[in-house]
């Protein structure tokens, strides 16, 4: 807006200078007086007449007659004319006054005409955005009114549902999706949009009806990009890393190689492979069916990366990938999922301060995901010399409220209780961890050792709870 006003002011000033400058110039001087000029001419004629008389060209009588005639004409031609210049000096509409009126009225007139005929709101981005939003809302309300009058219009309900979703009116969007009839059961795009809406309303959890719609869409269109992404996320969150890799590798074949989206999916695949201890590169066409070490994955500990994959990925390459992701997040600060990915990457690199800031920017996504909550808590604990208290313990308890059997959260809560000498509580948490670990696994053996130590220090006896 400021630039527009500045340009308009400069142009107006230039036009005013061009118009007013001639009016402010001083009046030209009178120059040669017509009376003096006539007198000079007649003096020359009289001199010529005298010379002609002296040479005898004319007689004395003719000379006298001609002289008298010239003198009469001289008197007539040199008579003082009416004083026209006096009236011009005292005229009300002088050049200066005219210039002043133009300088005053021209900007006011231009501004008024623009305010009347133009679009002043267009120079204010906030006002323009609000005007566009109001117009969109009006169109949306008109569409809703037409559909209420003629409800047998599945395509219209689908359009209204998507519009409500974009506007953030999720409850109304869900009702409109339900009224789209058979389209919601036959159109993959509509199914995935509806599934995404249900996931958003459920704190970004892709499960139940949401996952059912995604799977149904993929049965109709096995290469639906958004469906593949959501199915992969759902598999990842339930620790089915092999399934997540399978979905995301299919998605990768549909993306432009080297594009930001493709790079992000490759990062997700590498992360899933690492957590699931799955062999192969990120573009393996057929994911292997190697059994996943669920005890390690469920305990929230990062398994070793496949040596071949580690050799192919140098630290410089990892740094470049993380830096690219950070630049994308600066350009898209509302991408909460991107901030969560960046936080995990920073944590892996040991950049704990950056990881903490990225988790904080993930906002509501972290608050609704027990995995992210425990990862965030782990970062805070590492920055506080592995102390699990204050904000860290709050995040752990919030994760347990969402998932009471979350292994990592249970382990951290047990550790916090152990350090404050609440051995009974520590044993309670760790015995719940045992219920989600495979019996006889290395992790289960370590947890049993911790339980025995806590029982001994707390005088709780050696027998385990049934």
Short mmCIF file of C-alpha atoms in Angstrom, two decimals:
data_model
loop_
_atom_site.label_atom_id
_atom_site.label_comp_id
_atom_site.label_asym_id
_atom_site.label_seq_id
_atom_site.Cartn_x
_atom_site.Cartn_y
_atom_site.Cartn_z
CA UNK A 1 0.00 0.00 0.00
CA UNK A 2 2.81 2.43 0.90
CA UNK A 3 4.55 1.87 -2.45
CA UNK A 4 1.33 2.50 -4.38
CA UNK A 5 0.65 5.76 -2.53
CA UNK A 6 4.25 6.92 -3.02
CA UNK A 7 4.14 6.25 -6.78
CA UNK A 8 0.76 7.99 -7.11
CA UNK A 9 2.03 11.02 -5.18
CA UNK A 10 5.16 11.33 -7.36
CA UNK A 11 3.16 11.11 -10.59
CA UNK A 12 0.66 13.67 -9.32
CA UNK A 13 3.48 16.03 -8.37
CA UNK A 14 5.08 15.73 -11.83
CA UNK A 15 1.78 16.50 -13.56
CA UNK A 16 1.19 19.51 -11.30
CA UNK A 17 4.65 20.90 -12.03
CA UNK A 18 4.08 20.46 -15.77
CA UNK A 19 0.71 22.27 -15.63
CA UNK A 20 1.53 25.03 -13.14
CA UNK A 21 4.99 26.02 -14.32
CA UNK A 22 3.79 28.17 -17.28
CA UNK A 23 1.35 29.98 -14.96
CA UNK A 24 4.11 30.98 -12.55
CA UNK A 25 6.44 32.44 -15.16
CA UNK A 26 6.83 36.29 -14.94
CA UNK A 27 4.89 38.31 -17.51
CA UNK A 28 6.99 39.27 -20.56
CA UNK A 29 8.24 42.86 -20.67
CA UNK A 30 6.54 45.39 -23.00
CA UNK A 31 9.51 45.43 -25.37
CA UNK A 32 9.53 48.32 -28.02
CA UNK A 33 6.75 50.87 -27.49
CA UNK A 34 4.48 51.26 -30.52
CA UNK A 35 4.28 55.02 -29.89
CA UNK A 36 8.05 55.41 -29.87
CA UNK A 37 8.31 53.27 -32.98
CA UNK A 38 5.77 55.40 -34.86
CA UNK A 39 7.47 58.60 -33.77
CA UNK A 40 10.82 57.32 -34.97
CA UNK A 41 9.37 56.42 -38.35
CA UNK A 42 7.83 59.85 -38.79
CA UNK A 43 11.03 61.61 -37.74
CA UNK A 44 12.84 59.68 -40.46
CA UNK A 45 10.22 60.71 -42.99
CA UNK A 46 10.54 64.40 -41.96
CA UNK A 47 14.33 64.19 -42.31
CA UNK A 48 13.93 62.73 -45.76
CA UNK A 49 11.48 65.50 -46.66
CA UNK A 50 13.99 68.18 -45.56
CA UNK A 51 16.73 66.56 -47.63
CA UNK A 52 14.49 66.44 -50.70
CA UNK A 53 13.70 70.18 -50.24
CA UNK A 54 17.39 70.97 -49.92
CA UNK A 55 18.20 69.12 -53.14
CA UNK A 56 15.34 70.86 -54.94
CA UNK A 57 13.45 67.64 -55.53
CA UNK A 58 10.24 69.21 -54.23
CA UNK A 59 9.03 72.80 -53.93
CA UNK A 60 8.73 74.66 -50.63
CA UNK A 61 4.92 74.64 -50.83
CA UNK A 62 4.83 70.87 -51.35
CA UNK A 63 7.31 70.45 -48.54
CA UNK A 64 5.11 72.44 -46.14
CA UNK A 65 1.98 70.55 -47.13
CA UNK A 66 3.68 67.17 -46.73
CA UNK A 67 5.16 68.20 -43.38
CA UNK A 68 1.76 69.22 -42.08
CA UNK A 69 0.26 65.90 -43.19
CA UNK A 70 3.03 63.90 -41.52
CA UNK A 71 2.65 65.82 -38.28
CA UNK A 72 -1.10 65.20 -38.22
CA UNK A 73 -0.59 61.47 -38.81
CA UNK A 74 2.07 61.42 -36.12
CA UNK A 75 -0.31 62.96 -33.62
CA UNK A 76 -2.98 60.43 -34.56
CA UNK A 77 -0.72 57.34 -34.42
CA UNK A 78 0.96 58.32 -31.13
CA UNK A 79 -2.29 58.97 -29.30
CA UNK A 80 -2.26 57.08 -25.87
CA UNK A 81 -4.42 53.89 -26.13
CA UNK A 82 -6.72 52.69 -23.37
CA UNK A 83 -4.75 51.37 -20.38
CA UNK A 84 -5.42 47.69 -20.90
CA UNK A 85 -2.37 46.62 -18.82
CA UNK A 86 -3.77 48.26 -15.73
CA UNK A 87 -6.83 46.02 -15.70
CA UNK A 88 -4.64 42.89 -16.15
CA UNK A 89 -2.56 43.75 -13.11
CA UNK A 90 -5.64 44.05 -10.89
CA UNK A 91 -7.55 41.01 -12.33
CA UNK A 92 -8.79 38.52 -9.70
CA UNK A 93 -7.79 35.42 -11.75
CA UNK A 94 -4.10 36.00 -11.86
CA UNK A 95 -1.69 33.27 -12.96
CA UNK A 96 -0.54 32.63 -9.41
CA UNK A 97 -4.05 32.22 -8.11
CA UNK A 98 -4.92 29.86 -10.94
CA UNK A 99 -1.82 27.79 -10.17
CA UNK A 100 -2.75 27.66 -6.48
CA UNK A 101 -6.26 26.47 -7.27
CA UNK A 102 -4.92 23.73 -9.57
CA UNK A 103 -2.42 22.55 -6.94
CA UNK A 104 -5.19 22.37 -4.35
CA UNK A 105 -8.06 20.94 -6.37
CA UNK A 106 -6.30 18.49 -8.67
CA UNK A 107 -5.04 16.04 -5.94
CA UNK A 108 -8.34 16.31 -4.08
CA UNK A 109 -10.31 15.66 -7.23
CA UNK A 110 -8.13 12.71 -8.26
CA UNK A 111 -8.40 11.16 -4.79
CA UNK A 112 -12.15 11.63 -4.72
CA UNK A 113 -12.62 10.15 -8.19
CA UNK A 114 -10.52 7.10 -7.25
CA UNK A 115 -12.43 6.65 -4.00
CA UNK A 116 -15.71 6.82 -5.92
CA UNK A 117 -14.88 4.86 -9.07
CA UNK A 118 -11.82 2.80 -8.07
CA UNK A 119 -11.14 0.04 -5.56
CA UNK A 120 -9.39 1.58 -2.53
CA UNK A 121 -9.48 -1.68 -0.63
CA UNK A 122 -7.22 -3.29 -3.24
CA UNK A 123 -4.21 -1.31 -1.99
CA UNK A 124 -4.65 -2.74 1.52
CA UNK A 125 -3.71 -6.48 1.54
CA UNK A 126 -5.51 -7.12 4.81
CA UNK A 127 -8.68 -5.43 3.63
CA UNK A 128 -8.44 -7.15 0.25
CA UNK A 129 -8.01 -10.54 1.91
CA UNK A 130 -10.97 -9.87 4.17
CA UNK A 131 -13.06 -8.77 1.18
CA UNK A 132 -12.15 -11.95 -0.71
CA UNK A 133 -12.90 -14.04 2.35
CA UNK A 134 -16.27 -12.35 2.82
CA UNK A 135 -17.07 -12.93 -0.83
CA UNK A 136 -16.09 -16.60 -0.54
CA UNK A 137 -18.23 -17.00 2.57
CA UNK A 138 -21.18 -15.40 0.78
CA UNK A 139 -20.77 -17.76 -2.19
CA UNK A 140 -20.50 -20.70 0.20
CA UNK A 141 -23.66 -19.70 2.04
CA UNK A 142 -25.48 -19.30 -1.28
CA UNK A 143 -24.39 -22.81 -2.34
CA UNK A 144 -25.54 -24.23 1.00
CA UNK A 145 -28.92 -22.52 0.63
CA UNK A 146 -29.39 -23.94 -2.89
CA UNK A 147 -28.50 -27.44 -1.71
CA UNK A 148 -30.94 -27.23 1.18
CA UNK A 149 -33.65 -26.31 -1.32
CA UNK A 150 -32.54 -29.10 -3.73
CA UNK A 151 -30.75 -31.75 -1.62
CA UNK A 152 -30.61 -34.37 -4.39
CA UNK A 153 -27.29 -33.11 -5.74
CA UNK A 154 -24.35 -35.31 -4.67
CA UNK A 155 -21.81 -33.32 -6.67
CA UNK A 156 -22.95 -30.10 -5.04
CA UNK A 157 -22.70 -31.61 -1.55
CA UNK A 158 -19.18 -32.84 -2.35
CA UNK A 159 -18.19 -29.37 -3.53
CA UNK A 160 -19.69 -27.82 -0.40
CA UNK A 161 -17.91 -30.34 1.82
CA UNK A 162 -14.52 -29.56 0.31
CA UNK A 163 -15.18 -25.83 0.59
CA UNK A 164 -16.16 -26.14 4.25
CA UNK A 165 -12.99 -28.15 4.86
CA UNK A 166 -10.80 -25.47 3.27
CA UNK A 167 -12.54 -22.80 5.37
CA UNK A 168 -11.88 -24.82 8.55
CA UNK A 169 -15.58 -25.48 9.22
CA UNK A 170 -14.94 -29.17 9.88
CA UNK A 171 -18.23 -30.15 11.53
CA UNK A 172 -20.22 -28.73 8.62
CA UNK A 173 -17.81 -30.33 6.17
CA UNK A 174 -18.39 -33.77 7.69
CA UNK A 175 -22.17 -33.36 7.41
CA UNK A 176 -21.82 -32.31 3.77
CA UNK A 177 -19.58 -35.31 2.99
CA UNK A 178 -22.24 -37.63 4.43
CA UNK A 179 -24.85 -36.07 2.13
CA UNK A 180 -22.80 -36.67 -1.03
CA UNK A 181 -24.50 -40.07 -1.47
CA UNK A 182 -22.86 -42.74 -3.59
CA UNK A 183 -19.97 -40.45 -4.52
CA UNK A 184 -18.43 -41.00 -1.09
CA UNK A 185 -18.30 -44.74 -1.86
CA UNK A 186 -17.09 -44.55 -5.47
CA UNK A 187 -14.79 -41.53 -5.83
CA UNK A 188 -11.25 -42.10 -4.43
CA UNK A 189 -10.51 -38.37 -4.24
CA UNK A 190 -13.63 -37.75 -2.20
CA UNK A 191 -12.92 -40.73 0.06
CA UNK A 192 -9.42 -39.50 0.83
CA UNK A 193 -10.63 -35.94 1.44
CA UNK A 194 -13.24 -37.27 3.86
CA UNK A 195 -10.64 -39.51 5.53
CA UNK A 196 -8.30 -36.55 5.95
CA UNK A 197 -11.10 -34.53 7.54
CA UNK A 198 -11.88 -37.32 10.02
CA UNK A 199 -8.17 -37.61 10.86
CA UNK A 200 -7.90 -33.86 11.48
CA UNK A 201 -10.93 -33.96 13.78
CA UNK A 202 -9.33 -36.88 15.66
CA UNK A 203 -6.04 -35.07 16.41
CA UNK A 204 -4.45 -36.31 13.18
CA UNK A 205 -5.03 -39.98 14.04
CA UNK A 206 -5.58 -42.05 10.90
CA UNK A 207 -7.56 -44.96 12.27
CA UNK A 208 -11.07 -46.36 12.38
CA UNK A 209 -13.36 -44.84 9.77
CA UNK A 210 -10.57 -42.65 8.41
CA UNK A 211 -8.29 -45.63 7.68
CA UNK A 212 -11.20 -47.61 6.29
CA UNK A 213 -11.88 -44.88 3.73
CA UNK A 214 -8.19 -44.67 2.76
CA UNK A 215 -7.99 -48.44 2.20
CA UNK A 216 -11.19 -48.36 0.16
CA UNK A 217 -9.84 -45.57 -2.01
CA UNK A 218 -6.62 -47.51 -2.62
CA UNK A 219 -8.60 -50.58 -3.67
CA UNK A 220 -10.22 -48.44 -6.37
CA UNK A 221 -7.05 -46.52 -7.26
CA UNK A 222 -3.90 -48.27 -5.94
CA UNK A 223 -1.77 -45.31 -7.00
CA UNK A 224 -3.70 -42.50 -5.36
CA UNK A 225 -0.91 -40.22 -3.98
CA UNK A 226 -2.71 -38.82 -0.95
CA UNK A 227 -4.14 -42.25 -0.12
CA UNK A 228 -0.67 -43.82 -0.25
CA UNK A 229 0.77 -41.10 1.99
CA UNK A 230 -1.98 -41.45 4.59
CA UNK A 231 -1.84 -45.26 4.55
CA UNK A 232 1.92 -45.09 5.07
CA UNK A 233 1.54 -42.68 7.99
CA UNK A 234 -1.07 -44.97 9.59
CA UNK A 235 1.24 -47.98 9.23
CA UNK A 236 4.19 -46.03 10.61
CA UNK A 237 2.28 -44.93 13.70
CA UNK A 238 1.28 -48.49 14.58
CA UNK A 239 4.93 -49.57 14.14
CA UNK A 240 4.21 -51.45 10.88
CA UNK A 241 7.33 -50.01 9.29
CA UNK A 242 7.41 -52.58 6.50
CA UNK A 243 3.91 -51.56 5.45
CA UNK A 244 4.79 -47.87 5.66
CA UNK A 245 7.83 -48.40 3.43
CA UNK A 246 5.72 -50.32 0.90
CA UNK A 247 3.15 -47.52 0.64
CA UNK A 248 5.72 -44.73 0.48
CA UNK A 249 7.88 -46.48 -2.12
CA UNK A 250 4.81 -46.76 -4.35
CA UNK A 251 4.18 -43.07 -3.76
CA UNK A 252 7.79 -42.29 -4.64
CA UNK A 253 7.31 -43.71 -8.15
CA UNK A 254 4.56 -41.11 -8.75
CA UNK A 255 6.62 -38.09 -7.70
CA UNK A 256 9.10 -36.12 -9.78
CA UNK A 257 12.61 -37.38 -8.97
CA UNK A 258 14.58 -34.85 -6.95
CA UNK A 259 11.54 -32.72 -6.13
CA UNK A 260 11.08 -31.49 -2.53
CA UNK A 261 8.17 -33.90 -2.06
CA UNK A 262 10.23 -36.83 -3.34
CA UNK A 263 13.13 -35.91 -1.05
CA UNK A 264 10.80 -35.75 1.93
CA UNK A 265 9.28 -39.15 1.14
CA UNK A 266 12.79 -40.62 0.77
CA UNK A 267 13.64 -39.25 4.22
CA UNK A 268 10.49 -40.83 5.65
CA UNK A 269 11.32 -44.16 4.03
CA UNK A 270 14.85 -44.09 5.42
CA UNK A 271 13.45 -43.33 8.88
CA UNK A 272 10.95 -46.19 8.67
CA UNK A 273 13.64 -48.60 7.47
CA UNK A 274 15.90 -47.60 10.33
CA UNK A 275 13.18 -48.02 12.97
CA UNK A 276 12.07 -51.33 11.50
CA UNK A 277 15.61 -52.63 10.84
CA UNK A 278 14.58 -53.27 7.24
CA UNK A 279 17.33 -53.95 4.69
CA UNK A 280 17.54 -52.36 1.26
CA UNK A 281 17.67 -48.85 -0.15
CA UNK A 282 14.87 -46.33 -0.21
CA UNK A 283 13.83 -47.23 -3.74
CA UNK A 284 13.58 -51.01 -3.37
CA UNK A 285 10.71 -52.04 -5.63
CA UNK A 286 9.65 -55.01 -3.47
CA UNK A 287 10.04 -54.51 0.27
CA UNK A 288 11.49 -57.52 2.02
CA UNK A 289 9.43 -59.54 4.44
CA UNK A 290 12.21 -59.77 7.00
CA UNK A 291 10.76 -59.97 10.49
CA UNK A 292 10.87 -56.71 12.42
CA UNK A 293 12.54 -56.63 15.81
CA UNK A 294 9.41 -55.38 17.49
CA UNK A 295 10.91 -55.49 20.96
CA UNK A 296 13.48 -52.87 20.03
CA UNK A 297 11.04 -50.78 18.01
CA UNK A 298 8.34 -50.92 20.65
CA UNK A 299 10.78 -49.93 23.37
CA UNK A 300 11.43 -46.74 21.42
CA UNK A 301 15.15 -47.45 20.89
CA UNK A 302 16.70 -46.77 17.52
CA UNK A 303 18.07 -50.00 15.97
CA UNK A 304 21.33 -49.96 14.05
CA UNK A 305 21.11 -48.79 10.46
CA UNK A 306 21.94 -51.28 7.73
CA UNK A 307 25.73 -50.95 7.02
CA UNK A 308 25.25 -50.70 3.26
CA UNK A 309 22.74 -47.89 3.64
CA UNK A 310 24.96 -46.13 6.15
CA UNK A 311 27.96 -46.32 3.82
CA UNK A 312 25.95 -44.76 0.98
CA UNK A 313 24.82 -41.80 3.14
CA UNK A 314 27.72 -39.58 4.21
CA UNK A 315 27.39 -37.03 7.05
CA UNK A 316 27.62 -34.23 4.48
CA UNK A 317 24.67 -35.69 2.57
CA UNK A 318 22.65 -35.96 5.77
CA UNK A 319 23.47 -32.35 6.68
CA UNK A 320 22.40 -31.18 3.22
CA UNK A 321 19.11 -33.05 3.46
CA UNK A 322 18.38 -31.58 6.89
CA UNK A 323 19.30 -28.07 5.73
CA UNK A 324 16.97 -28.42 2.72
CA UNK A 325 14.16 -29.49 5.02
CA UNK A 326 14.86 -26.52 7.31
CA UNK A 327 14.67 -24.10 4.36
CA UNK A 328 11.35 -25.61 3.25
CA UNK A 329 9.99 -25.14 6.77
CA UNK A 330 11.00 -21.48 6.81
CA UNK A 331 8.98 -21.02 3.63
CA UNK A 332 6.06 -23.10 5.00
CA UNK A 333 5.93 -22.41 8.76
CA UNK A 334 2.40 -23.86 9.07
CA UNK A 335 3.54 -27.35 8.01
CA UNK A 336 3.41 -29.04 11.44
CA UNK A 337 4.36 -32.45 10.05
CA UNK A 338 7.46 -30.91 8.48
CA UNK A 339 8.51 -29.40 11.82
CA UNK A 340 8.14 -32.81 13.46
CA UNK A 341 10.35 -34.41 10.78
CA UNK A 342 12.92 -31.65 11.17
CA UNK A 343 12.92 -32.08 14.95
CA UNK A 344 13.62 -35.82 14.62
CA UNK A 345 16.43 -35.09 12.14
CA UNK A 346 17.99 -32.50 14.46
CA UNK A 347 17.76 -34.95 17.36
CA UNK A 348 19.53 -37.64 15.33
CA UNK A 349 22.30 -35.15 14.52
CA UNK A 350 22.64 -34.21 18.18
CA UNK A 351 21.48 -30.65 17.54
CA UNK A 352 19.27 -30.71 20.63
CA UNK A 353 18.56 -26.97 20.90
CA UNK A 354 17.38 -26.88 17.30
CA UNK A 355 15.36 -30.05 17.86
CA UNK A 356 13.61 -28.51 20.89
CA UNK A 357 12.63 -25.43 18.87
CA UNK A 358 11.34 -27.57 15.99
CA UNK A 359 9.21 -29.72 18.33
CA UNK A 360 7.77 -26.54 19.86
CA UNK A 361 6.81 -25.29 16.38
CA UNK A 362 5.04 -28.59 15.62
CA UNK A 363 2.45 -27.40 18.13
CA UNK A 364 -0.85 -29.28 18.15
CA UNK A 365 0.62 -32.16 16.15
CA UNK A 366 2.94 -32.98 19.07
CA UNK A 367 0.16 -32.62 21.63
CA UNK A 368 -1.91 -35.31 19.92
CA UNK A 369 0.83 -37.84 19.15
CA UNK A 370 2.37 -39.94 21.98
CA UNK A 371 5.40 -40.80 19.84
CA UNK A 372 6.21 -37.13 19.28
CA UNK A 373 5.53 -36.29 22.90
CA UNK A 374 8.04 -38.87 24.11
CA UNK A 375 10.60 -37.81 21.51
CA UNK A 376 10.21 -34.19 22.63
CA UNK A 377 10.51 -35.27 26.27
CA UNK A 378 13.65 -37.25 25.47
CA UNK A 379 15.24 -34.16 23.90
CA UNK A 380 14.45 -32.08 26.99
CA UNK A 381 15.83 -34.81 29.25
CA UNK A 382 19.05 -35.03 27.25
CA UNK A 383 19.49 -31.27 27.49
CA UNK A 384 18.97 -31.46 31.29
CA UNK A 385 21.55 -34.18 32.00
CA UNK A 386 18.92 -36.92 31.57
CA UNK A 387 16.69 -35.51 34.30
CA UNK A 388 13.04 -36.40 33.77
CA UNK A 389 11.15 -33.72 35.65
CA UNK A 390 9.21 -30.52 35.11
CA UNK A 391 8.24 -29.96 31.48
CA UNK A 392 9.81 -33.29 30.48
CA UNK A 393 7.66 -35.31 32.89
CA UNK A 394 4.57 -33.34 31.84
CA UNK A 395 5.11 -34.44 28.23
CA UNK A 396 5.61 -38.07 29.33
CA UNK A 397 2.38 -38.04 31.34
CA UNK A 398 0.52 -36.50 28.43
CA UNK A 399 1.80 -39.30 26.16
CA UNK A 400 0.59 -41.91 28.68
CA UNK A 401 -2.80 -40.23 28.82
CA UNK A 402 -3.07 -40.78 25.05
CA UNK A 403 -1.56 -44.27 25.08
CA UNK A 404 -1.28 -45.87 28.55
CA UNK A 405 0.90 -48.68 27.13
CA UNK A 406 3.39 -46.57 25.22
CA UNK A 407 6.73 -48.35 25.90
CA UNK A 408 9.05 -45.35 25.80
CA UNK A 409 6.73 -43.21 27.91
CA UNK A 410 6.41 -46.04 30.48
CA UNK A 411 10.18 -46.47 30.64
CA UNK A 412 10.73 -42.72 31.13
CA UNK A 413 7.96 -42.45 33.74
CA UNK A 414 9.45 -45.42 35.59
CA UNK A 415 12.90 -43.86 35.50
CA UNK A 416 11.52 -40.58 36.89
CA UNK A 417 9.77 -42.44 39.73
CA UNK A 418 12.92 -44.46 40.47
CA UNK A 419 15.06 -41.31 40.75
CA UNK A 420 12.71 -39.73 43.25
CA UNK A 421 12.80 -43.01 45.27
CA UNK A 422 9.20 -43.91 44.43
CA UNK A 423 10.20 -47.52 43.77
CA UNK A 424 6.68 -48.95 43.89
CA UNK A 425 5.58 -46.57 41.13
CA UNK A 426 8.70 -47.35 39.09
CA UNK A 427 7.97 -51.07 39.32
CA UNK A 428 4.37 -50.47 38.27
CA UNK A 429 5.43 -48.61 35.14
CA UNK A 430 8.15 -51.09 34.19
CA UNK A 431 5.93 -54.11 34.69
CA UNK A 432 3.51 -52.58 32.22
CA UNK A 433 6.40 -52.27 29.78
CA UNK A 434 6.97 -56.03 30.08
CA UNK A 435 3.44 -56.67 28.83
CA UNK A 436 4.27 -55.14 25.43
CA UNK A 437 7.73 -56.71 24.98
CA UNK A 438 8.30 -60.23 23.63
CA UNK A 439 9.11 -62.56 26.53
CA UNK A 440 12.78 -63.51 26.66
CA UNK A 441 13.94 -60.63 24.44
CA UNK A 442 17.02 -58.58 25.36
CA UNK A 443 14.89 -55.54 26.17
CA UNK A 444 12.59 -57.61 28.38
CA UNK A 445 15.59 -58.97 30.26
CA UNK A 446 16.94 -55.44 30.86
CA UNK A 447 13.57 -54.23 32.15
CA UNK A 448 13.32 -57.24 34.49
CA UNK A 449 16.74 -56.34 35.90
CA UNK A 450 15.55 -52.77 36.53
CA UNK A 451 12.41 -54.09 38.26
CA UNK A 452 14.47 -56.37 40.50
CA UNK A 453 16.74 -53.48 41.48
CA UNK A 454 13.77 -51.22 42.29
CA UNK A 455 12.10 -53.96 44.34
CA UNK A 456 15.27 -54.51 46.32
CA UNK A 457 15.77 -50.79 47.04
CA UNK A 458 12.14 -50.30 47.96
CA UNK A 459 11.86 -53.48 50.03
CA UNK A 460 9.00 -54.65 47.82
CA UNK A 461 10.01 -58.28 47.62
CA UNK A 462 11.19 -60.23 44.62
CA UNK A 463 7.90 -61.60 43.33
CA UNK A 464 6.45 -59.91 40.27
CA UNK A 465 2.89 -58.79 40.08
CA UNK A 466 0.57 -61.29 38.41
#
